[in-house]
């Protein structure tokens, strides 16, 4: 497909927060190729915060993950033929349908060809086939830039706002821009991606002994706040908990000034990798080929990480829990999101500390 003039572009990314962050290389590719175009982004309601402070779009459109029919109808009316070009980063029925409704020219990721999905290729002017196993999500998205015949921009773009530094100075009880500190993000969205409280406490004490202040980040939900409160009882008294107090642009600024970040498979870990801070990522069942944090200076078409083993690429040290089954691509050992993953439950703090040492020495 050849590049063609487009004055209004819709980029569709109706998935979770981390997924939305990983569309930003494609979003910047579109902005650079179409500098004068209006570019809007459609995301799920509640996931838009990761883009606030990103300069590459004009409007954020949102829809609930399970919308009431009236809300859905209102979105369809808002989209109908309002754009010249629609770009879907998802192969599902709804996002491809949205692209068809929104614009006369549309490109999308599509599933492997079968009878049920053939209609998607028929209504699209260009597509790239989903590889859910051996291609990183950033690269998968950027193949849509190839379809459009526009240059790729490979870096994940962190949000940034002029008020970030002032807000952090209000929240933090020390001169954070002049003090060495580490950022820990303990709780992922789902239990099966969690490490242990004992492990986190061990890491906090080690970092404290190394002379680093420790800052915790997280959401403001009751479960997360309770978990972090329990964790802090096992940590040095000087630990600062900012959970629920920051928006993503402020978290990005905090990470940008940190000496090191440690976290699980979650959006903030992807954000840390993007800003360039030394990042220790704790992974279990998730396939790192597809979903690893994307190192800040990485540009190759091949994935930054292999499927198995702890490994370093650029500013990211990915630690994978041990086990012949890892990565199983499943939601915990009991195959549901609220189950534990033994590969993470048995991950020793000493293994994590070894990775930390590689960055701090």
XYZ file of C-alpha atoms in Angstrom:
361
model
C 0.000 0.000 0.000
C 1.356 3.433 -0.895
C 1.301 6.425 1.381
C -1.544 8.778 0.511
C -2.631 12.198 1.843
C -4.696 12.001 5.026
C -6.046 14.980 6.935
C -7.837 13.027 9.661
C -6.515 9.752 11.089
C -7.976 7.447 13.728
C -5.658 5.079 15.609
C -7.516 2.279 17.411
C -5.971 0.686 20.517
C -8.761 -0.695 22.678
C -6.734 -2.822 25.120
C -4.976 -2.424 28.476
C -2.705 0.412 29.648
C 0.567 -1.278 28.730
C -0.767 -2.128 25.270
C -1.727 1.505 24.732
C 1.778 2.651 25.695
C 3.237 0.252 23.136
C 1.323 1.904 20.274
C 3.273 5.144 20.795
C 6.063 4.271 18.321
C 3.400 3.806 15.641
C 1.629 6.979 16.771
C 4.855 8.962 16.409
C 5.502 7.348 13.032
C 2.094 8.608 11.911
C 2.716 12.072 13.331
C 6.051 12.409 11.520
C 4.625 11.121 8.252
C 1.502 13.307 8.504
C 2.673 16.391 10.448
C -0.404 18.483 9.619
C -3.048 15.784 10.073
C -5.527 15.516 12.914
C -4.693 12.239 14.658
C -7.178 10.881 17.201
C -6.778 7.766 19.333
C -9.551 5.422 20.477
C -8.887 3.538 23.728
C -10.855 1.863 26.488
C -12.208 4.166 29.177
C -9.781 4.315 32.097
C -6.734 3.534 29.939
C -6.285 6.997 28.444
C -4.022 8.314 31.231
C -0.926 6.703 29.729
C -1.269 9.030 26.701
C -1.952 12.291 28.559
C 1.097 14.427 27.887
C 1.917 12.693 24.608
C 2.191 15.417 21.917
C 1.417 13.227 18.912
C -2.403 13.238 18.894
C -5.231 15.779 18.975
C -8.133 13.972 20.654
C -8.614 10.905 22.844
C -11.831 8.964 22.286
C -12.919 6.402 24.866
C -15.364 3.515 25.058
C -16.100 1.164 27.947
C -14.755 -2.375 27.645
C -18.342 -3.602 27.887
C -20.389 -0.599 26.781
C -24.114 -0.160 27.166
C -25.761 -0.200 23.761
C -26.503 3.541 23.978
C -22.839 4.342 24.618
C -21.799 2.071 21.793
C -24.290 3.643 19.404
C -23.030 7.120 20.338
C -19.457 6.078 19.531
C -20.467 4.581 16.191
C -22.246 7.806 15.263
C -19.182 9.804 16.283
C -16.890 7.641 14.164
C -19.006 7.256 11.038
C -16.916 8.457 8.072
C -15.238 11.178 10.169
C -11.718 10.154 9.103
C -9.675 9.662 5.951
C -7.602 6.827 7.383
C -8.232 4.376 10.230
C -5.441 2.253 11.695
C -6.302 -0.635 14.026
C -3.549 -2.178 16.151
C -5.834 -5.072 17.040
C -7.098 -8.051 15.076
C -10.402 -8.416 16.938
C -13.832 -7.998 15.379
C -14.773 -4.732 17.093
C -11.618 -2.711 16.302
C -11.631 -3.839 12.669
C -15.321 -2.929 12.436
C -14.573 0.488 13.961
C -11.931 1.073 11.288
C -14.379 0.138 8.509
C -16.975 2.509 9.935
C -14.590 5.406 10.492
C -12.739 5.801 7.201
C -12.690 4.863 3.511
C -9.042 3.837 3.865
C -8.192 1.401 6.690
C -5.341 -0.844 7.695
C -5.165 -3.311 10.549
C -3.455 -6.244 12.131
C -5.441 -9.354 11.163
C -5.521 -12.921 12.516
C -4.131 -15.834 10.490
C -6.444 -16.489 7.576
C -9.436 -18.739 8.188
C -13.091 -18.762 7.186
C -14.194 -16.764 10.232
C -11.710 -13.919 9.754
C -11.504 -13.657 5.957
C -13.987 -10.773 5.944
C -11.451 -8.549 7.700
C -9.011 -8.686 4.813
C -11.842 -8.063 2.392
C -12.844 -4.728 3.998
C -9.281 -3.476 4.545
C -6.987 -1.721 2.095
C -3.916 -3.093 3.854
C -3.041 -5.479 6.660
C -0.290 -7.302 8.475
C -0.837 -10.745 9.964
C -0.761 -11.196 13.736
C 2.195 -13.115 15.127
C 1.284 -13.734 18.760
C 4.354 -15.834 19.504
C 7.589 -14.617 17.913
C 7.165 -10.889 17.223
C 7.312 -8.128 19.834
C 4.169 -6.005 20.117
C 6.066 -2.808 19.224
C 7.369 -4.417 16.030
C 3.943 -5.872 15.233
C 2.423 -2.397 15.474
C 5.203 -0.833 13.398
C 4.504 -3.239 10.563
C 1.398 -1.139 10.011
C 3.763 1.743 9.233
C 5.345 -0.529 6.630
C 1.902 -1.234 5.177
C 1.341 2.523 4.908
C 4.798 2.992 3.353
C 5.869 5.495 6.010
C 9.141 5.493 7.991
C 9.200 3.745 11.360
C 9.930 5.497 14.647
C 10.989 2.758 17.049
C 11.102 4.307 20.537
C 8.242 4.004 23.023
C 7.133 7.555 23.910
C 6.576 8.351 27.586
C 4.011 11.033 28.511
C 5.293 14.353 29.849
C 3.576 17.481 31.191
C 5.025 20.850 32.319
C 3.525 20.379 35.804
C 5.219 17.027 36.526
C 8.260 18.314 38.431
C 6.228 20.678 40.622
C 3.758 17.926 41.495
C 6.549 15.526 42.446
C 8.193 18.192 44.593
C 4.895 18.577 46.438
C 4.504 14.837 47.014
C 8.058 13.887 48.022
C 9.468 14.728 51.479
C 13.063 15.079 50.254
C 14.986 16.923 47.526
C 14.295 14.208 44.988
C 16.177 15.801 42.090
C 19.396 15.848 44.139
C 18.976 12.548 45.996
C 19.737 9.070 44.588
C 16.634 6.899 44.777
C 15.136 3.660 43.513
C 11.551 3.148 42.382
C 9.749 -0.100 43.175
C 6.383 -1.044 41.706
C 5.147 -4.070 43.609
C 1.686 -4.907 42.378
C 0.707 -5.832 38.798
C -2.910 -5.858 37.688
C -3.266 -9.626 38.106
C -2.152 -11.862 40.965
C -0.465 -14.391 38.677
C 2.183 -11.775 37.816
C 3.079 -11.023 41.456
C 6.344 -11.625 43.237
C 6.476 -12.188 47.028
C 6.248 -9.660 49.866
C 9.323 -11.227 51.448
C 11.229 -10.757 48.206
C 10.273 -7.102 47.939
C 11.226 -6.467 51.565
C 14.623 -8.043 50.968
C 15.232 -5.839 47.926
C 14.160 -2.704 49.805
C 16.620 -3.392 52.623
C 19.411 -4.073 50.126
C 18.791 -0.799 48.273
C 18.618 1.067 51.588
C 22.009 -0.366 52.539
C 23.341 0.885 49.196
C 22.354 4.406 50.226
C 19.304 4.801 48.008
C 16.009 6.331 49.005
C 13.112 4.054 48.069
C 9.879 5.210 46.444
C 6.879 2.956 45.864
C 4.485 3.573 42.990
C 1.077 2.045 42.405
C -2.596 2.677 41.856
C -5.090 4.033 44.333
C -7.330 0.977 44.634
C -8.155 -0.399 48.073
C -6.515 -3.783 47.420
C -3.269 -2.222 46.213
C -3.055 0.284 49.056
C -3.614 -2.484 51.597
C -0.933 -4.637 49.951
C 1.588 -1.787 49.964
C 0.798 -0.947 53.577
C 1.589 -4.537 54.532
C 4.772 -4.434 52.461
C 5.992 -1.233 54.106
C 5.807 -2.845 57.530
C 8.627 -5.135 56.384
C 10.690 -2.371 54.742
C 12.940 0.436 56.049
C 11.020 3.240 57.758
C 12.216 5.808 55.218
C 10.328 4.224 52.291
C 7.973 6.714 50.595
C 4.681 5.427 49.205
C 3.256 7.471 46.301
C 0.610 4.928 45.272
C -2.526 6.621 44.001
C -0.962 10.101 44.045
C 0.573 10.379 40.575
C -0.602 10.376 36.986
C 1.460 8.543 34.406
C 3.371 11.592 33.164
C 4.524 12.249 36.740
C 5.524 8.610 37.156
C 7.551 8.900 33.942
C 9.361 11.980 35.261
C 10.011 10.231 38.572
C 11.464 7.242 36.732
C 13.586 9.448 34.509
C 15.488 10.757 37.553
C 15.796 7.386 39.348
C 18.981 5.353 39.718
C 17.101 2.092 39.175
C 13.600 0.650 38.849
C 12.379 -2.829 39.795
C 8.914 -4.090 38.909
C 6.790 -6.971 37.568
C 5.089 -7.465 34.215
C 3.009 -4.290 34.265
C 2.553 -0.967 32.464
C 4.912 0.977 34.751
C 7.720 -1.451 33.919
C 7.173 -0.723 30.222
C 7.216 2.988 31.094
C 10.501 2.611 32.986
C 12.123 0.889 30.029
C 10.891 3.663 27.742
C 12.409 6.548 29.740
C 15.795 4.803 29.846
C 16.153 4.160 33.589
C 17.992 0.914 34.461
C 15.053 -1.490 34.693
C 14.862 -4.879 36.396
C 11.717 -6.642 35.162
C 10.351 -9.716 36.960
C 8.597 -12.044 34.511
C 6.883 -15.390 34.963
C 4.234 -16.925 32.656
C 4.339 -14.095 30.093
C 6.171 -14.604 26.801
C 9.015 -12.024 26.822
C 9.461 -12.277 23.062
C 6.028 -10.706 22.662
C 5.615 -8.641 25.830
C 9.003 -7.722 27.295
C 9.731 -4.123 28.258
C 11.161 -2.414 25.180
C 14.667 -1.019 25.815
C 14.866 2.717 25.211
C 17.448 2.624 22.407
C 16.358 -0.613 20.740
C 15.711 -0.427 16.987
C 16.174 -3.927 15.552
C 13.295 -5.786 13.923
C 14.098 -8.937 15.898
C 12.747 -9.163 19.483
C 14.976 -7.693 22.219
C 14.636 -10.828 24.377
C 14.567 -14.569 23.835
C 11.681 -16.677 25.084
C 13.577 -18.350 27.928
C 16.151 -17.289 30.461
C 17.150 -14.193 32.405
C 18.895 -11.754 30.079
C 19.877 -8.142 29.585
C 19.281 -5.877 26.603
C 20.202 -2.199 26.864
C 18.680 -0.608 29.964
C 16.476 -3.643 30.736
C 17.474 -6.733 32.728
C 14.638 -9.234 32.399
C 14.590 -11.863 35.145
C 12.499 -14.900 34.355
C 11.258 -17.243 37.046
C 12.702 -20.741 36.839
C 10.909 -23.830 35.539
C 10.729 -26.074 32.489
C 7.212 -24.756 31.874
C 8.299 -21.107 31.723
C 6.928 -19.201 29.920
C 3.668 -21.142 29.892
C 1.605 -18.213 28.490
C -1.066 -19.125 31.073
C -2.749 -17.053 33.789
C -0.991 -18.647 36.759
C -0.551 -22.255 37.778
C -4.291 -22.660 38.372
C -5.098 -21.054 35.015
C -6.950 -18.013 36.299
C -5.864 -14.433 36.962
C -6.167 -14.689 40.740
C -3.841 -17.683 41.009
C -0.151 -17.734 41.916
C 2.693 -18.575 39.551
C 5.244 -20.896 41.154
C 7.992 -19.570 38.898
C 7.591 -16.171 40.582
C 6.808 -17.440 44.068
C 10.119 -19.330 44.098
C 12.196 -16.501 42.597
C 15.022 -15.792 45.057
C 15.863 -12.207 46.104
C 19.539 -13.005 45.500
C 18.780 -13.449 41.792
C 17.161 -10.021 41.639
C 20.012 -8.439 43.598
C 22.535 -9.826 41.109
C 20.716 -7.956 38.352
C 20.568 -4.786 40.440
C 24.324 -4.971 41.031
C 25.004 -4.983 37.281
C 23.368 -1.556 37.057
C 24.679 0.008 40.274
C 28.361 -0.878 39.805
